[in-house]
Amino acid sequence: MALPAKGPVTGPGSTPPVHEEDAVTSVHPVDEKLHPSRLVPAALQHIAAMYAGVVTPPLIIGQAVGLDIEGRTRLIAASLLIAGVATLLQTLGVKGFVGNRLPFVNAASSAGIAPILAIAETNGDGGQLPAIYGAVMVAGVFCLAVGPFFGRLLRFFPPLVTGVVITLIGVTLMPVPVGWAQGGDEAAADFGSMRNLALAAFTLGAILVIQRFGKGFLKQVALLFGLLIGTLVAVPAGMADFSALKSAPLAALPAPFAFGAPEFQPAAILSLCIVMLVLMTESSAGMLALGEICDRRADARVITRGLRTDGLATLVGPVFGGFPTSAFAQNVGVVSLTRVRSRYVVAVAGATLLVLGAFPVLGAVVSLVPMPVLGGAGIVLFGSIAVSGIRTLSEAGLDDSSNIILVAVALGAGIIPLAAPTFYAEFPAWAQTVLGSGISAGALVAVSLNLFFHHLGTRGRPAAAALKSS
């Protein structure tokens, strides 16, 4: 039989040749490069969700150590810059060394505020920030050293465990938007006023209406439009504060060691290394959650690269005035809510943070969003994280009585700090730091019980089946 001639066939009824450039390749939603008309609003939504959290640590710490407005502005600028760099590293990655290449936001974590304030109280004026920054830098080195081991422990984080942790992220963070809805400042005369609560409820209602009646991309940016509508209503009501615009300088790049050379105090270092363990647990949980939401499982290598980014940002950040860096759970909520999973959206948000840090006057514009408006939107954000955890748990074999007990006890342990903040008051300081975070406490209990029920004393097939179901 004669072989067909090589080369393209162009006769009647023949199939035209397929050129390589015409081939359609499937792009994962995480790697999708959106059109600017979709990308920019989605990125703005992430910025609106993260901005209050990014500036909270420098504001609180700056006030606690007695910095004036100019000093606090420099701290905020540094926090924004470091958050921008860390977020760009996470989303884009560098040759497989750093970056989890997920739509993941990194910034200064509020979980480190309390231990940092304790360090400030034990140091005199002028020595507070140097002691803090010395301890933060060592904590960054600690994260870099320990991070790879976290990636190797992923087999102890099956869906049963990650579902508990993701649920607790949403539940334990709920007091944050509730405080925002009341006004944000407990010392303010109008904290918890009906006016603040009404504005938060109006914002929440606007988001719900857009989500119900909006079509296509409008539904995906319901959060952003809700924030915009809430802010526009707040302006004529006199609830938008424009003072930040008046005091913010046009440009202010942070100078290295502007607050003094770091000092390395053993007690402060130990305290922040413990905090870093908590932050690594929360960051790992955030990556696992995003992996589930984005349908791209976060394996050991992804976790290691992500934690390496945390460590680098925490190590370098204090040079310019930054603090311990970790995952931002509210942005996990944005991804879960909008289903816009492109990491390039978050990369644009990170680049915007860099610009906001270099030009504080632009950052002040974003800060015009009143706290009650953020509170109304935050309820949706953090609630959606809890829903993601519940969805994960629903696929984790809850028909098994051991798994039910595991989830029940782990959730209970995670909610204790929320229900009874003084429960661990008599424990050692290191135990208070670890157990005082509902996320880390619940994660520790879930991992321990998973080992007890599904690893210790099991052999062969039954153990494998138990692990798979959990």
Coordinates of N, CA and C in Angstrom, one line a residue, residues 119-324:
I119 N 7.0 44.2 73.9 CA 8.4 44.5 73.8 C 8.6 46.0 74.0
A120 N 7.7 46.8 73.4 CA 7.8 48.3 73.5 C 7.7 48.7 75.0
E121 N 6.9 48.1 75.8 CA 6.7 48.4 77.2 C 7.9 48.2 78.0
T122 N 8.8 47.2 77.6 CA 10.0 46.8 78.4 C 11.2 47.6 78.0
N123 N 11.0 48.6 77.0 CA 12.1 49.4 76.6 C 11.8 50.9 76.7
G124 N 12.8 51.6 77.0 CA 12.6 53.1 77.2 C 12.5 53.8 75.9
D125 N 12.1 55.1 76.0 CA 12.0 55.9 74.8 C 13.2 55.9 74.0
G126 N 13.1 55.7 72.7 CA 14.2 55.7 71.8 C 14.7 54.3 71.5
G127 N 14.5 53.4 72.4 CA 15.0 52.0 72.2 C 13.9 51.0 71.9
Q128 N 12.6 51.5 71.7 CA 11.5 50.6 71.5 C 11.6 50.0 70.1
L129 N 11.6 50.9 69.1 CA 11.6 50.3 67.7 C 12.8 49.6 67.4
P130 N 14.0 50.0 67.8 CA 15.2 49.2 67.5 C 15.1 47.8 68.1
A131 N 14.6 47.6 69.3 CA 14.4 46.3 69.9 C 13.4 45.5 69.1
I132 N 12.3 46.1 68.7 CA 11.3 45.5 67.9 C 11.8 45.0 66.6
Y133 N 12.6 45.9 65.9 CA 13.0 45.5 64.6 C 14.1 44.4 64.6
G134 N 15.0 44.4 65.7 CA 15.9 43.4 65.8 C 15.3 42.0 66.0
A135 N 14.2 42.0 66.8 CA 13.5 40.7 67.0 C 12.8 40.3 65.8
V136 N 12.2 41.2 65.0 CA 11.5 40.9 63.8 C 12.5 40.3 62.7
M137 N 13.7 40.9 62.6 CA 14.6 40.4 61.7 C 15.0 38.9 62.0
V138 N 15.3 38.6 63.2 CA 15.6 37.3 63.6 C 14.5 36.3 63.4
A139 N 13.2 36.8 63.6 CA 12.1 36.0 63.3 C 12.0 35.7 61.8
G140 N 12.4 36.6 61.0 CA 12.4 36.3 59.6 C 13.4 35.3 59.2
V141 N 14.6 35.3 59.8 CA 15.6 34.2 59.6 C 15.1 32.9 60.1
F142 N 14.4 32.9 61.2 CA 13.8 31.7 61.8 C 12.8 31.1 60.8
C143 N 12.0 31.9 60.2 CA 11.0 31.5 59.2 C 11.7 30.9 58.0
L144 N 12.8 31.5 57.5 CA 13.5 30.9 56.4 C 14.1 29.6 56.7
A145 N 14.5 29.4 58.0 CA 15.1 28.1 58.4 C 14.1 27.0 58.5
V146 N 12.9 27.4 59.1 CA 12.0 26.4 59.5 C 11.0 26.1 58.3
G147 N 10.8 27.1 57.4 CA 9.8 27.0 56.4 C 9.8 25.8 55.6
P148 N 10.9 25.3 55.1 CA 10.9 24.0 54.3 C 10.3 22.8 55.0
F149 N 10.4 22.8 56.3 CA 9.8 21.6 57.1 C 8.3 21.7 57.1
F150 N 7.7 22.9 57.0 CA 6.3 23.1 57.0 C 5.8 22.4 55.7
G151 N 6.5 22.6 54.6 CA 6.0 22.1 53.3 C 6.0 20.5 53.4
R152 N 6.9 20.0 54.1 CA 7.0 18.5 54.2 C 6.0 17.9 55.1
L153 N 5.3 18.7 55.9 CA 4.3 18.2 56.8 C 2.9 18.2 56.3
L154 N 2.8 18.5 54.9 CA 1.5 18.6 54.3 C 0.6 17.3 54.4
R155 N 1.3 16.1 54.6 CA 0.5 14.9 54.6 C -0.3 14.8 55.9
F156 N 0.1 15.7 56.9 CA -0.7 15.7 58.1 C -1.8 16.8 58.1
F157 N -2.0 17.4 56.9 CA -3.0 18.4 56.7 C -4.0 17.9 55.6
P158 N -4.7 16.8 55.8 CA -5.7 16.4 54.9 C -6.9 17.3 54.9
P159 N -7.9 17.1 54.0 CA -9.1 18.0 53.9 C -9.8 18.2 55.2
L160 N -9.8 17.1 56.1 CA -10.5 17.2 57.4 C -9.8 18.3 58.2
V161 N -8.5 18.3 58.2 CA -7.7 19.3 59.0 C -7.8 20.7 58.4
T162 N -7.6 20.8 57.1 CA -7.6 22.1 56.4 C -9.0 22.7 56.5
G163 N -10.1 21.9 56.4 CA -11.4 22.4 56.5 C -11.7 23.0 57.8
V164 N -11.2 22.4 58.9 CA -11.3 23.0 60.2 C -10.6 24.4 60.3
V165 N -9.4 24.4 59.8 CA -8.6 25.6 59.9 C -9.2 26.7 59.0
I166 N -9.6 26.4 57.8 CA -10.2 27.4 57.0 C -11.5 28.0 57.6
T167 N -12.3 27.1 58.2 CA -13.5 27.6 58.9 C -13.2 28.5 60.0
L168 N -12.1 28.1 60.8 CA -11.7 29.0 61.9 C -11.2 30.3 61.5
I169 N -10.5 30.3 60.3 CA -10.0 31.6 59.9 C -11.2 32.6 59.7
G170 N -12.3 32.1 59.1 CA -13.4 33.0 58.9 C -14.1 33.3 60.2
V171 N -14.3 32.3 61.1 CA -15.1 32.6 62.3 C -14.3 33.4 63.3
T172 N -13.0 33.2 63.5 CA -12.2 33.9 64.5 C -11.9 35.3 64.0
L173 N -12.0 35.6 62.7 CA -11.7 37.0 62.3 C -13.0 37.8 62.2
M174 N -14.2 37.2 62.5 CA -15.4 37.9 62.4 C -15.5 39.1 63.4
P175 N -14.8 39.1 64.6 CA -14.9 40.3 65.4 C -14.2 41.5 64.7
V176 N -13.3 41.3 63.8 CA -12.7 42.5 63.1 C -13.7 43.3 62.4
P177 N -14.5 42.7 61.4 CA -15.5 43.6 60.7 C -16.6 44.1 61.7
V178 N -16.9 43.3 62.7 CA -17.9 43.8 63.7 C -17.4 45.1 64.4
G179 N -16.1 45.1 64.7 CA -15.5 46.3 65.3 C -15.5 47.5 64.3
W180 N -15.2 47.1 63.0 CA -15.2 48.2 62.0 C -16.6 48.7 61.9
A181 N -17.6 47.9 61.9 CA -19.0 48.3 61.7 C -19.4 49.3 62.8
Q182 N -18.9 49.1 64.0 CA -19.2 50.0 65.1 C -18.4 51.3 65.1
G183 N -17.5 51.4 64.2 CA -16.7 52.6 64.1 C -15.2 52.5 64.1
G184 N -14.7 51.3 64.5 CA -13.3 51.0 64.5 C -12.5 51.4 65.7
D185 N -12.9 52.6 66.3 CA -12.1 53.1 67.5 C -13.0 53.0 68.7
E186 N -12.7 52.1 69.6 CA -13.5 51.9 70.8 C -13.5 53.1 71.7
A187 N -12.5 53.9 71.6 CA -12.4 55.1 72.5 C -13.3 56.3 72.0
A188 N -13.7 56.2 70.7 CA -14.5 57.2 70.1 C -15.9 57.3 70.8
A189 N -16.4 58.6 70.8 CA -17.7 58.8 71.5 C -18.9 58.1 70.7
D190 N -18.7 58.0 69.4 CA -19.8 57.4 68.6 C -19.6 55.9 68.3
F191 N -18.7 55.3 69.0 CA -18.4 53.8 68.8 C -19.7 53.1 69.1
G192 N -20.1 52.3 68.1 CA -21.3 51.5 68.3 C -22.6 52.2 68.1
S193 N -22.6 53.5 67.6 CA -23.8 54.3 67.5 C -24.6 53.7 66.4
M194 N -25.9 54.1 66.4 CA -26.9 53.6 65.4 C -26.5 54.1 64.0
R195 N -25.9 55.3 64.0 CA -25.5 55.8 62.7 C -24.4 55.0 62.0
N196 N -23.4 54.5 62.8 CA -22.4 53.7 62.3 C -22.9 52.3 61.9
L197 N -23.8 51.8 62.7 CA -24.4 50.5 62.4 C -25.3 50.5 61.2
A198 N -26.0 51.6 61.0 CA -26.9 51.8 59.8 C -26.1 51.9 58.6
L199 N -24.9 52.6 58.6 CA -24.1 52.7 57.4 C -23.5 51.3 57.0
A200 N -23.1 50.6 58.1 CA -22.6 49.2 57.8 C -23.7 48.3 57.2
A201 N -24.9 48.4 57.8 CA -26.0 47.6 57.2 C -26.3 48.0 55.8
F202 N -26.3 49.3 55.5 CA -26.6 49.8 54.2 C -25.6 49.3 53.2
T203 N -24.3 49.3 53.6 CA -23.2 48.8 52.7 C -23.5 47.3 52.4
L204 N -23.7 46.5 53.5 CA -24.0 45.1 53.3 C -25.2 44.9 52.4
G205 N -26.2 45.7 52.6 CA -27.4 45.5 51.8 C -27.1 45.8 50.3
A206 N -26.3 46.9 50.1 CA -26.0 47.2 48.7 C -25.2 46.0 48.0
I207 N -24.3 45.4 48.7 CA -23.6 44.3 48.2 C -24.5 43.1 47.9
L208 N -25.5 42.9 48.8 CA -26.4 41.8 48.6 C -27.3 42.0 47.3
V209 N -27.7 43.3 47.2 CA -28.6 43.6 46.1 C -27.9 43.5 44.7
I210 N -26.6 43.9 44.7 CA -25.8 43.8 43.5 C -25.6 42.3 43.2
Q211 N -25.3 41.6 44.2 CA -25.0 40.1 44.0 C -26.3 39.4 43.5
R212 N -27.5 39.9 44.0 CA -28.7 39.2 43.6 C -29.1 39.6 42.2
F213 N -29.0 40.9 41.8 CA -29.6 41.3 40.6 C -28.5 41.7 39.5
G214 N -27.3 41.7 39.9 CA -26.2 42.0 38.9 C -26.0 40.8 38.0
K215 N -25.4 41.1 36.9 CA -25.1 40.1 35.8 C -23.6 40.1 35.5
G216 N -23.1 38.9 35.3 CA -21.8 38.7 34.8 C -20.7 39.3 35.8
F217 N -19.9 40.1 35.2 CA -18.7 40.7 35.9 C -19.2 41.6 37.1
L218 N -20.4 42.2 36.9 CA -20.9 43.1 37.9 C -21.1 42.4 39.3
K219 N -21.5 41.1 39.2 CA -21.6 40.3 40.4 C -20.2 40.0 41.0
Q220 N -19.2 39.9 40.2 CA -17.9 39.6 40.7 C -17.3 40.8 41.4
V221 N -17.7 42.0 41.1 CA -17.1 43.2 41.8 C -18.2 43.8 42.7
A222 N -19.1 43.0 43.1 CA -20.2 43.5 44.0 C -19.6 44.2 45.3
L223 N -18.5 43.6 45.8 CA -17.9 44.1 47.0 C -17.3 45.6 46.7
L224 N -16.7 45.7 45.6 CA -16.1 47.0 45.3 C -17.2 48.1 45.1
F225 N -18.3 47.8 44.4 CA -19.4 48.7 44.2 C -20.1 49.0 45.5
G226 N -20.2 48.0 46.4 CA -20.8 48.2 47.7 C -19.9 49.2 48.5
L227 N -18.6 49.0 48.5 CA -17.7 50.0 49.2 C -17.9 51.4 48.6
L228 N -18.0 51.5 47.3 CA -18.1 52.8 46.7 C -19.4 53.5 47.0
I229 N -20.5 52.7 47.0 CA -21.8 53.2 47.3 C -21.9 53.7 48.8
G230 N -21.4 52.8 49.6 CA -21.4 53.2 51.1 C -20.6 54.4 51.4
T231 N -19.4 54.6 50.7 CA -18.6 55.8 50.9 C -19.3 57.0 50.4
L232 N -20.0 56.9 49.2 CA -20.7 58.1 48.7 C -21.8 58.5 49.6
V233 N -22.5 57.6 50.2 CA -23.5 57.9 51.2 C -22.9 58.5 52.4
A234 N -21.7 58.1 52.8 CA -21.1 58.6 54.1 C -20.7 60.0 53.9
V235 N -20.3 60.5 52.7 CA -19.7 61.8 52.5 C -20.7 62.9 52.9
P236 N -21.9 62.9 52.3 CA -22.9 64.0 52.8 C -23.4 63.8 54.2
A237 N -23.2 62.7 54.8 CA -23.6 62.5 56.2 C -22.5 62.9 57.1
G238 N -21.4 63.4 56.6 CA -20.3 63.8 57.4 C -19.6 62.7 58.1
M239 N -19.6 61.5 57.5 CA -18.9 60.3 58.2 C -17.6 59.9 57.5
A240 N -17.2 60.7 56.5 CA -15.9 60.5 55.8 C -14.9 61.5 56.3
D241 N -13.7 61.0 56.8 CA -12.7 61.8 57.4 C -11.7 62.2 56.3
F242 N -11.6 63.5 56.0 CA -10.7 64.0 55.0 C -9.3 64.5 55.6
S243 N -9.2 64.4 56.9 CA -8.0 64.9 57.5 C -6.7 64.2 57.0
A244 N -6.8 63.0 56.7 CA -5.6 62.2 56.2 C -5.1 62.9 54.9
L245 N -6.0 63.4 54.1 CA -5.5 64.0 52.8 C -4.7 65.3 53.1
K246 N -5.1 66.0 54.1 CA -4.4 67.3 54.5 C -3.0 67.1 55.0
S247 N -2.8 66.0 55.8 CA -1.6 65.8 56.5 C -0.6 64.9 55.7
A248 N -1.1 64.2 54.7 CA -0.2 63.2 54.0 C 0.7 64.0 53.0
P249 N 2.0 63.7 53.0 CA 2.9 64.3 52.1 C 2.7 63.7 50.7
L250 N 3.1 64.4 49.7 CA 2.9 63.9 48.3 C 3.8 62.7 48.0
A251 N 5.0 62.7 48.4 CA 5.9 61.5 48.2 C 6.8 61.4 49.5
A252 N 7.0 60.1 49.8 CA 7.8 59.8 51.0 C 8.3 58.4 51.0
L253 N 9.5 58.2 50.3 CA 10.1 56.9 50.3 C 10.8 56.6 51.7
P254 N 10.6 55.5 52.2 CA 11.3 55.2 53.5 C 12.8 55.0 53.4
A255 N 13.5 55.6 54.4 CA 14.9 55.5 54.4 C 15.4 54.3 55.3
P256 N 16.5 53.6 54.9 CA 16.9 52.5 55.7 C 17.2 52.9 57.2
F257 N 16.7 52.1 58.1 CA 17.0 52.3 59.5 C 16.7 53.7 60.0
A258 N 15.6 54.3 59.5 CA 15.2 55.6 59.9 C 14.9 55.7 61.4
F259 N 14.6 54.6 62.0 CA 14.2 54.7 63.4 C 15.3 54.1 64.3
G260 N 16.5 54.0 63.8 CA 17.6 53.5 64.6 C 18.1 52.1 64.2
A261 N 19.3 51.8 64.5 CA 19.9 50.4 64.2 C 19.2 49.4 65.0
P262 N 19.0 48.2 64.5 CA 18.3 47.2 65.3 C 19.1 46.7 66.5
E263 N 18.4 46.4 67.6 CA 19.0 45.8 68.7 C 18.4 44.4 68.9
F264 N 19.3 43.5 69.4 CA 18.9 42.1 69.5 C 18.8 41.6 70.9
Q265 N 17.6 41.6 71.5 CA 17.3 41.2 72.8 C 16.7 39.8 72.9
P266 N 17.4 38.9 73.6 CA 16.9 37.5 73.6 C 15.4 37.3 73.9
A267 N 14.9 38.0 74.9 CA 13.5 37.8 75.3 C 12.6 38.2 74.2
A268 N 12.9 39.4 73.6 CA 12.1 39.9 72.5 C 12.2 38.9 71.3
I269 N 13.4 38.4 71.0 CA 13.5 37.5 69.9 C 12.7 36.2 70.1
L270 N 12.8 35.6 71.3 CA 12.0 34.4 71.6 C 10.5 34.7 71.4
S271 N 10.1 35.8 71.9 CA 8.6 36.1 71.7 C 8.2 36.2 70.3
L272 N 9.0 36.9 69.4 CA 8.5 37.0 68.0 C 8.8 35.8 67.2
C273 N 9.7 34.9 67.6 CA 9.9 33.6 66.9 C 8.7 32.7 67.2
I274 N 8.1 32.8 68.4 CA 6.9 32.1 68.7 C 5.7 32.6 67.8
V275 N 5.7 34.0 67.7 CA 4.7 34.6 66.9 C 4.8 34.2 65.4
M276 N 6.1 34.1 65.0 CA 6.3 33.7 63.6 C 5.8 32.2 63.3
L277 N 5.9 31.4 64.3 CA 5.3 30.0 64.2 C 3.8 30.1 63.9
V278 N 3.2 31.0 64.7 CA 1.7 31.2 64.5 C 1.4 31.7 63.1
L279 N 2.2 32.7 62.7 CA 2.0 33.3 61.4 C 2.3 32.3 60.3
M280 N 3.3 31.4 60.5 CA 3.5 30.4 59.5 C 2.4 29.4 59.4
T281 N 1.8 29.1 60.5 CA 0.6 28.2 60.5 C -0.5 28.8 59.8
E282 N -0.8 30.1 60.1 CA -1.9 30.8 59.4 C -1.6 31.0 57.9
S283 N -0.4 31.3 57.6 CA 0.0 31.5 56.2 C -0.2 30.2 55.4
S284 N 0.3 29.1 56.0 CA 0.1 27.8 55.4 C -1.3 27.4 55.2
A285 N -2.1 27.7 56.2 CA -3.6 27.5 56.1 C -4.2 28.3 55.0
G286 N -3.7 29.6 54.8 CA -4.2 30.4 53.8 C -3.9 29.9 52.4
M287 N -2.7 29.3 52.2 CA -2.3 28.8 51.0 C -3.1 27.5 50.7
L288 N -3.3 26.7 51.7 CA -4.1 25.5 51.5 C -5.5 25.9 51.1
A289 N -6.1 26.9 51.7 CA -7.4 27.4 51.4 C -7.5 27.9 50.0
L290 N -6.5 28.7 49.6 CA -6.5 29.2 48.2 C -6.4 28.0 47.2
G291 N -5.6 27.1 47.6 CA -5.4 25.9 46.7 C -6.7 25.2 46.4
E292 N -7.5 25.1 47.5 CA -8.9 24.5 47.3 C -9.8 25.4 46.5
I293 N -9.8 26.7 46.8 CA -10.7 27.6 46.1 C -10.3 27.7 44.6
C294 N -9.0 27.7 44.3 CA -8.6 27.9 43.0 C -8.4 26.6 42.2
D295 N -8.7 25.5 42.8 CA -8.5 24.2 42.1 C -7.1 23.9 41.7
R296 N -6.2 24.4 42.5 CA -4.8 24.2 42.2 C -4.1 23.9 43.6
R297 N -4.0 22.6 43.9 CA -3.6 22.2 45.2 C -2.3 22.7 45.6
A298 N -2.2 23.3 46.8 CA -0.9 23.8 47.3 C -0.1 22.6 47.9
D299 N 0.9 22.1 47.1 CA 1.7 21.0 47.6 C 2.9 21.5 48.5
A300 N 3.8 20.6 48.8 CA 4.9 21.0 49.7 C 5.8 22.0 49.2
R301 N 6.0 22.0 47.9 CA 6.9 23.0 47.2 C 6.2 24.4 47.2
V302 N 4.9 24.4 47.0 CA 4.2 25.7 47.0 C 4.3 26.3 48.4
I303 N 4.0 25.5 49.4 CA 4.0 26.0 50.8 C 5.4 26.5 51.2
T304 N 6.5 25.8 50.8 CA 7.8 26.2 51.1 C 8.2 27.5 50.4
R305 N 7.8 27.6 49.1 CA 8.1 28.9 48.4 C 7.3 30.1 49.0
G306 N 6.1 29.8 49.4 CA 5.3 30.8 50.0 C 5.8 31.3 51.4
L307 N 6.2 30.3 52.2 CA 6.8 30.7 53.5 C 8.2 31.4 53.4
R308 N 8.9 31.0 52.3 CA 10.2 31.6 52.1 C 10.0 33.1 51.8
T309 N 8.9 33.4 51.1 CA 8.6 34.8 50.8 C 8.2 35.5 52.1
D310 N 7.4 34.9 53.0 CA 7.1 35.5 54.3 C 8.4 35.8 55.0
G311 N 9.3 34.8 55.0 CA 10.6 35.0 55.8 C 11.4 36.1 55.2
L312 N 11.5 36.2 53.9 CA 12.3 37.3 53.3 C 11.7 38.7 53.6
A313 N 10.4 38.8 53.5 CA 9.7 40.0 53.7 C 9.9 40.4 55.2
T314 N 9.8 39.5 56.1 CA 9.9 39.7 57.5 C 11.4 40.1 57.9
L315 N 12.3 39.5 57.2 CA 13.7 39.9 57.4 C 14.1 41.2 56.9
V316 N 13.7 41.5 55.7 CA 14.1 42.8 55.0 C 13.2 44.0 55.5
G317 N 11.9 43.7 55.8 CA 11.0 44.7 56.2 C 11.5 45.7 57.2
P318 N 12.1 45.2 58.3 CA 12.5 46.1 59.4 C 13.6 47.1 58.9
V319 N 14.3 46.8 57.9 CA 15.3 47.8 57.4 C 14.6 49.1 57.0
F320 N 13.4 49.0 56.5 CA 12.7 50.2 56.1 C 11.5 50.6 57.0
G321 N 11.3 49.8 58.0 CA 10.2 50.1 59.0 C 9.0 49.1 58.9
G322 N 9.2 47.9 58.4 CA 8.1 46.9 58.3 C 8.1 46.0 59.5
F323 N 7.1 45.2 59.6 CA 6.8 44.3 60.7 C 6.6 42.9 60.2
P324 N 6.4 41.9 61.1 CA 6.2 40.5 60.6 C 5.1 40.4 59.6

